[in-house]
Amino acid sequence: PLTVRDYTWTQSESTVYISVPLKGIKTTNVDVICTDEYLKVSFPPFLFEAFLFGEIDEEKSEAKIGSGVAVFTLQKKKHEVWEKLFTTLDKDRQRQMREQAIVKVQNKAEEKSKAKATRIQQEKKFALETMMKLEKEERERIQKMKDEECLRATAELEVWRETQRKPAEETQKRSSSTTRHNKPDHQKTERGNVTPARKPLHNTANTATDQKNSKQKSKDLPAPRSAGCIQISFTPRVFPTALRESRVPEEEEWLMKQAEARRAADSQLDELKDLTDEERNPDWLKEKADKFFLARNYQAAVNAYSLAVKLNRKIPALFSNRAACHLKMRNLHKAVEDSSRALELLTPAVPANAPARLKAHVRRGTAFCELELYVEGLQDYQAAVKIHPENAALQADTEKIRQIIQGSTPSS
């Protein structure tokens, strides 16, 4: 390194001031090592190194780096005037002091790091204890509210029971007093002789007549009817509307489509019986097909999309993505068919399915243009521009197709 010679220094009995020019080097590239007997300022390619004449107190010393200069204020351990700034040492002693300074700085940095880690750990512990204390206070407050609410509810229940008990007791008292008043007294004879009260005899003739009349009435009642099962046949109806209100041709067409779908499902059972549960999942097949498409294995992607379509024909992305595969494989008519099927499933047009409709229109329009059906392709691209009018590339493609149509159309 280049040794700095143009430094300046002054001193008093207690302090040494050293000013080292930084030669235009940024302050972030300045490295300082200071011990009791050694000072080093490194800012590559320059180096300032001082083996001090006397000992200093490094804890009380300061360094200010800025404005193109490094200024050191070193506090002497002994109040005396130094004869010079540097002391003369041999190379072995200098090397030893350098090594000791480096080890001391490293140990000091390690102690600072440990102290910092300890402080951070203590702060975390304090924060955790504070949080636990707050949570405990919150739990105690909630428990106190629960207890107060429970006591209040218990008091209200006791008051309600008391209000219900009083009318019941009054009713019971009234009923008991009424029973005592209505109870018949025993007949008392003279001089205390008690004669039991005799009940009046009922008229046995009237009782016999009543029994005879009840028997006569029971004989006049008709016999019970025999049980049976009545068969009721209804007009077979698949739709909930009445026959006179329904549209018979449309219903018959729907029934035919349902029957065809069931037959198709039955025919596919033989193909799907060897598949695992994972392979029977349309979403899993779609992800697999997407990976095949990204790997440019378009035929494998078409096979995976087709199997997913057999499992679920109501997912528009299966048809739209299979259309993209057919475009890559130049199966243009199949691309048109799959894109059209995707657009049918993406009805009604809502903002949620706008990106999917945009892709389907672009893919069908591309297939039409590849088939040189530019008018139909222009219609799809115009529909895509309506969905995303800010797409500059889409507008440019639409304008190209329009120019092709205008150039191929004969002028009148």
Short mmCIF file of N, CA and C in Angstrom, two decimals, residues 280-377:
data_model
loop_
_atom_site.label_atom_id
_atom_site.label_comp_id
_atom_site.label_asym_id
_atom_site.label_seq_id
_atom_site.Cartn_x
_atom_site.Cartn_y
_atom_site.Cartn_z
N ARG A 280 -58.76 -39.82 -12.36
CA ARG A 280 -60.17 -39.53 -12.59
C ARG A 280 -60.53 -38.09 -12.21
N ASN A 281 -59.57 -37.33 -11.79
CA ASN A 281 -59.81 -35.95 -11.38
C ASN A 281 -59.54 -35.02 -12.58
N PRO A 282 -60.56 -34.33 -13.11
CA PRO A 282 -60.34 -33.45 -14.27
C PRO A 282 -59.33 -32.33 -13.99
N ASP A 283 -59.34 -31.81 -12.76
CA ASP A 283 -58.40 -30.73 -12.44
C ASP A 283 -56.96 -31.23 -12.50
N TRP A 284 -56.72 -32.44 -11.98
CA TRP A 284 -55.37 -33.01 -12.04
C TRP A 284 -54.94 -33.24 -13.49
N LEU A 285 -55.88 -33.74 -14.32
CA LEU A 285 -55.56 -33.96 -15.73
C LEU A 285 -55.26 -32.65 -16.44
N LYS A 286 -56.01 -31.59 -16.08
CA LYS A 286 -55.76 -30.28 -16.70
C LYS A 286 -54.35 -29.78 -16.36
N GLU A 287 -53.95 -29.90 -15.09
CA GLU A 287 -52.59 -29.48 -14.73
C GLU A 287 -51.54 -30.30 -15.47
N LYS A 288 -51.79 -31.60 -15.61
CA LYS A 288 -50.86 -32.45 -16.34
C LYS A 288 -50.76 -32.01 -17.80
N ALA A 289 -51.92 -31.74 -18.41
CA ALA A 289 -51.93 -31.31 -19.80
C ALA A 289 -51.23 -29.96 -19.98
N ASP A 290 -51.44 -29.05 -19.02
CA ASP A 290 -50.76 -27.75 -19.09
C ASP A 290 -49.24 -27.93 -19.09
N LYS A 291 -48.75 -28.86 -18.27
CA LYS A 291 -47.30 -29.11 -18.25
C LYS A 291 -46.82 -29.70 -19.58
N PHE A 292 -47.62 -30.60 -20.17
CA PHE A 292 -47.26 -31.14 -21.48
C PHE A 292 -47.20 -30.03 -22.53
N PHE A 293 -48.16 -29.09 -22.45
CA PHE A 293 -48.18 -27.99 -23.42
C PHE A 293 -46.92 -27.12 -23.27
N LEU A 294 -46.55 -26.82 -22.03
CA LEU A 294 -45.36 -26.00 -21.83
C LEU A 294 -44.10 -26.72 -22.30
N ALA A 295 -44.12 -28.06 -22.23
CA ALA A 295 -42.99 -28.85 -22.72
C ALA A 295 -43.05 -29.11 -24.23
N ARG A 296 -44.07 -28.53 -24.89
CA ARG A 296 -44.27 -28.65 -26.34
C ARG A 296 -44.60 -30.09 -26.76
N ASN A 297 -45.11 -30.87 -25.83
CA ASN A 297 -45.60 -32.20 -26.15
C ASN A 297 -47.11 -32.08 -26.37
N TYR A 298 -47.48 -31.56 -27.56
CA TYR A 298 -48.86 -31.17 -27.80
C TYR A 298 -49.79 -32.38 -27.90
N GLN A 299 -49.32 -33.48 -28.45
CA GLN A 299 -50.19 -34.65 -28.57
C GLN A 299 -50.54 -35.21 -27.19
N ALA A 300 -49.56 -35.28 -26.31
CA ALA A 300 -49.85 -35.74 -24.95
C ALA A 300 -50.81 -34.79 -24.24
N ALA A 301 -50.64 -33.49 -24.48
CA ALA A 301 -51.56 -32.52 -23.88
C ALA A 301 -52.98 -32.72 -24.39
N VAL A 302 -53.13 -32.98 -25.72
CA VAL A 302 -54.46 -33.22 -26.28
C VAL A 302 -55.08 -34.47 -25.66
N ASN A 303 -54.30 -35.52 -25.48
CA ASN A 303 -54.83 -36.74 -24.87
C ASN A 303 -55.30 -36.49 -23.45
N ALA A 304 -54.52 -35.73 -22.68
CA ALA A 304 -54.92 -35.46 -21.30
C ALA A 304 -56.16 -34.58 -21.25
N TYR A 305 -56.22 -33.55 -22.11
CA TYR A 305 -57.41 -32.70 -22.15
C TYR A 305 -58.64 -33.51 -22.57
N SER A 306 -58.48 -34.40 -23.53
CA SER A 306 -59.60 -35.20 -24.01
C SER A 306 -60.13 -36.11 -22.90
N LEU A 307 -59.24 -36.73 -22.14
CA LEU A 307 -59.68 -37.57 -21.04
C LEU A 307 -60.40 -36.74 -19.98
N ALA A 308 -59.91 -35.53 -19.70
CA ALA A 308 -60.58 -34.66 -18.74
C ALA A 308 -61.96 -34.24 -19.24
N VAL A 309 -62.09 -34.05 -20.57
CA VAL A 309 -63.39 -33.69 -21.15
C VAL A 309 -64.37 -34.84 -20.99
N LYS A 310 -63.89 -36.08 -21.14
CA LYS A 310 -64.78 -37.23 -20.95
C LYS A 310 -65.31 -37.29 -19.52
N LEU A 311 -64.49 -36.86 -18.57
CA LEU A 311 -64.91 -36.88 -17.18
C LEU A 311 -65.81 -35.71 -16.82
N ASN A 312 -65.58 -34.56 -17.44
CA ASN A 312 -66.39 -33.37 -17.14
C ASN A 312 -66.39 -32.47 -18.36
N ARG A 313 -67.56 -32.35 -19.00
CA ARG A 313 -67.68 -31.54 -20.22
C ARG A 313 -68.15 -30.12 -19.93
N LYS A 314 -68.12 -29.72 -18.67
CA LYS A 314 -68.61 -28.40 -18.31
C LYS A 314 -67.49 -27.43 -17.94
N ILE A 315 -66.26 -27.78 -18.20
CA ILE A 315 -65.12 -26.90 -17.87
C ILE A 315 -64.64 -26.22 -19.16
N PRO A 316 -64.85 -24.91 -19.32
CA PRO A 316 -64.48 -24.24 -20.57
C PRO A 316 -62.98 -24.28 -20.84
N ALA A 317 -62.15 -24.24 -19.79
CA ALA A 317 -60.70 -24.18 -20.00
C ALA A 317 -60.17 -25.42 -20.70
N LEU A 318 -60.84 -26.57 -20.52
CA LEU A 318 -60.38 -27.79 -21.18
C LEU A 318 -60.48 -27.66 -22.69
N PHE A 319 -61.61 -27.13 -23.17
CA PHE A 319 -61.80 -26.98 -24.62
C PHE A 319 -60.90 -25.87 -25.17
N SER A 320 -60.80 -24.76 -24.42
CA SER A 320 -59.98 -23.64 -24.91
C SER A 320 -58.51 -24.05 -25.00
N ASN A 321 -57.99 -24.74 -23.98
CA ASN A 321 -56.59 -25.15 -24.01
C ASN A 321 -56.33 -26.23 -25.05
N ARG A 322 -57.33 -27.11 -25.26
CA ARG A 322 -57.15 -28.12 -26.30
C ARG A 322 -57.15 -27.47 -27.68
N ALA A 323 -57.92 -26.37 -27.82
CA ALA A 323 -57.89 -25.62 -29.08
C ALA A 323 -56.50 -25.05 -29.34
N ALA A 324 -55.82 -24.58 -28.27
CA ALA A 324 -54.46 -24.06 -28.44
C ALA A 324 -53.51 -25.17 -28.91
N CYS A 325 -53.70 -26.39 -28.37
CA CYS A 325 -52.87 -27.51 -28.82
C CYS A 325 -53.13 -27.83 -30.29
N HIS A 326 -54.39 -27.82 -30.69
CA HIS A 326 -54.71 -28.10 -32.10
C HIS A 326 -54.13 -27.03 -33.02
N LEU A 327 -54.09 -25.78 -32.55
CA LEU A 327 -53.46 -24.74 -33.37
C LEU A 327 -51.97 -25.04 -33.58
N LYS A 328 -51.30 -25.49 -32.53
CA LYS A 328 -49.89 -25.81 -32.67
C LYS A 328 -49.68 -27.00 -33.61
N MET A 329 -50.65 -27.93 -33.62
CA MET A 329 -50.53 -29.13 -34.45
C MET A 329 -51.18 -28.95 -35.82
N ARG A 330 -51.68 -27.74 -36.11
CA ARG A 330 -52.29 -27.41 -37.40
C ARG A 330 -53.60 -28.19 -37.61
N ASN A 331 -54.26 -28.60 -36.55
CA ASN A 331 -55.59 -29.19 -36.65
C ASN A 331 -56.60 -28.04 -36.54
N LEU A 332 -56.74 -27.29 -37.61
CA LEU A 332 -57.44 -26.01 -37.54
C LEU A 332 -58.94 -26.17 -37.32
N HIS A 333 -59.56 -27.14 -37.98
CA HIS A 333 -61.00 -27.33 -37.80
C HIS A 333 -61.32 -27.76 -36.37
N LYS A 334 -60.48 -28.61 -35.80
CA LYS A 334 -60.70 -29.01 -34.40
C LYS A 334 -60.48 -27.82 -33.46
N ALA A 335 -59.55 -26.95 -33.80
CA ALA A 335 -59.34 -25.75 -32.98
C ALA A 335 -60.57 -24.86 -32.99
N VAL A 336 -61.18 -24.71 -34.18
CA VAL A 336 -62.42 -23.92 -34.28
C VAL A 336 -63.52 -24.57 -33.45
N GLU A 337 -63.64 -25.88 -33.54
CA GLU A 337 -64.70 -26.58 -32.82
C GLU A 337 -64.53 -26.44 -31.30
N ASP A 338 -63.30 -26.65 -30.80
CA ASP A 338 -63.08 -26.55 -29.37
C ASP A 338 -63.26 -25.12 -28.87
N SER A 339 -62.81 -24.14 -29.63
CA SER A 339 -62.99 -22.74 -29.22
C SER A 339 -64.46 -22.38 -29.15
N SER A 340 -65.24 -22.86 -30.14
CA SER A 340 -66.68 -22.58 -30.13
C SER A 340 -67.34 -23.22 -28.92
N ARG A 341 -66.94 -24.46 -28.59
CA ARG A 341 -67.51 -25.12 -27.42
C ARG A 341 -67.17 -24.37 -26.14
N ALA A 342 -65.95 -23.84 -26.05
CA ALA A 342 -65.56 -23.07 -24.86
C ALA A 342 -66.39 -21.80 -24.74
N LEU A 343 -66.63 -21.13 -25.88
CA LEU A 343 -67.44 -19.91 -25.84
C LEU A 343 -68.89 -20.21 -25.46
N GLU A 344 -69.41 -21.38 -25.85
CA GLU A 344 -70.76 -21.76 -25.44
C GLU A 344 -70.84 -21.93 -23.93
N LEU A 345 -69.80 -22.51 -23.35
CA LEU A 345 -69.82 -22.71 -21.90
C LEU A 345 -69.56 -21.43 -21.14
N LEU A 346 -68.97 -20.42 -21.80
CA LEU A 346 -68.66 -19.16 -21.14
C LEU A 346 -69.79 -18.16 -21.27
N THR A 347 -71.00 -18.61 -21.33
CA THR A 347 -72.17 -17.73 -21.37
C THR A 347 -72.91 -17.88 -20.05
N PRO A 348 -73.47 -16.77 -19.52
CA PRO A 348 -73.46 -15.42 -20.07
C PRO A 348 -72.10 -14.73 -19.91
N ALA A 349 -71.91 -13.69 -20.70
CA ALA A 349 -70.64 -12.95 -20.65
C ALA A 349 -70.64 -12.03 -19.44
N VAL A 350 -69.76 -12.31 -18.49
CA VAL A 350 -69.63 -11.50 -17.28
C VAL A 350 -68.16 -11.12 -17.12
N PRO A 351 -67.87 -10.10 -16.30
CA PRO A 351 -66.45 -9.71 -16.14
C PRO A 351 -65.56 -10.82 -15.61
N ALA A 352 -66.14 -11.77 -14.86
CA ALA A 352 -65.30 -12.83 -14.28
C ALA A 352 -64.72 -13.75 -15.34
N ASN A 353 -65.46 -14.00 -16.43
CA ASN A 353 -64.95 -14.91 -17.46
C ASN A 353 -64.42 -14.16 -18.68
N ALA A 354 -64.15 -12.86 -18.55
CA ALA A 354 -63.65 -12.08 -19.68
C ALA A 354 -62.30 -12.58 -20.19
N PRO A 355 -61.31 -12.89 -19.31
CA PRO A 355 -60.03 -13.40 -19.84
C PRO A 355 -60.18 -14.71 -20.61
N ALA A 356 -61.05 -15.60 -20.13
CA ALA A 356 -61.24 -16.87 -20.82
C ALA A 356 -61.91 -16.65 -22.19
N ARG A 357 -62.89 -15.75 -22.23
CA ARG A 357 -63.54 -15.46 -23.52
C ARG A 357 -62.57 -14.82 -24.50
N LEU A 358 -61.67 -13.96 -23.98
CA LEU A 358 -60.67 -13.32 -24.84
C LEU A 358 -59.78 -14.39 -25.50
N LYS A 359 -59.29 -15.36 -24.72
CA LYS A 359 -58.44 -16.41 -25.28
C LYS A 359 -59.19 -17.23 -26.32
N ALA A 360 -60.44 -17.59 -26.01
CA ALA A 360 -61.21 -18.43 -26.94
C ALA A 360 -61.44 -17.70 -28.26
N HIS A 361 -61.77 -16.41 -28.21
CA HIS A 361 -61.99 -15.64 -29.44
C HIS A 361 -60.70 -15.55 -30.26
N VAL A 362 -59.59 -15.27 -29.60
CA VAL A 362 -58.33 -15.14 -30.32
C VAL A 362 -57.93 -16.46 -30.98
N ARG A 363 -58.12 -17.57 -30.26
CA ARG A 363 -57.72 -18.86 -30.83
C ARG A 363 -58.63 -19.26 -31.99
N ARG A 364 -59.92 -19.00 -31.87
CA ARG A 364 -60.79 -19.33 -32.99
C ARG A 364 -60.54 -18.39 -34.17
N GLY A 365 -60.29 -17.11 -33.87
CA GLY A 365 -59.99 -16.18 -34.95
C GLY A 365 -58.69 -16.54 -35.66
N THR A 366 -57.69 -17.00 -34.91
CA THR A 366 -56.44 -17.44 -35.53
C THR A 366 -56.65 -18.64 -36.43
N ALA A 367 -57.46 -19.59 -35.94
CA ALA A 367 -57.75 -20.78 -36.76
C ALA A 367 -58.48 -20.40 -38.04
N PHE A 368 -59.43 -19.48 -37.96
CA PHE A 368 -60.14 -19.03 -39.16
C PHE A 368 -59.18 -18.37 -40.14
N CYS A 369 -58.28 -17.54 -39.63
CA CYS A 369 -57.34 -16.87 -40.52
C CYS A 369 -56.38 -17.87 -41.17
N GLU A 370 -55.97 -18.90 -40.43
CA GLU A 370 -55.13 -19.93 -41.02
C GLU A 370 -55.87 -20.70 -42.11
N LEU A 371 -57.20 -20.80 -41.96
CA LEU A 371 -58.03 -21.44 -43.00
C LEU A 371 -58.41 -20.46 -44.11
N GLU A 372 -57.86 -19.22 -44.02
CA GLU A 372 -58.13 -18.14 -44.99
C GLU A 372 -59.59 -17.72 -44.95
N LEU A 373 -60.24 -17.91 -43.82
CA LEU A 373 -61.59 -17.38 -43.61
C LEU A 373 -61.43 -16.10 -42.80
N TYR A 374 -60.95 -15.04 -43.49
CA TYR A 374 -60.56 -13.83 -42.80
C TYR A 374 -61.75 -13.07 -42.23
N VAL A 375 -62.90 -13.14 -42.87
CA VAL A 375 -64.06 -12.41 -42.37
C VAL A 375 -64.48 -12.97 -41.01
N GLU A 376 -64.56 -14.31 -40.91
CA GLU A 376 -64.91 -14.90 -39.63
C GLU A 376 -63.81 -14.63 -38.58
N GLY A 377 -62.56 -14.69 -39.01
CA GLY A 377 -61.47 -14.38 -38.09
C GLY A 377 -61.52 -12.95 -37.58
#
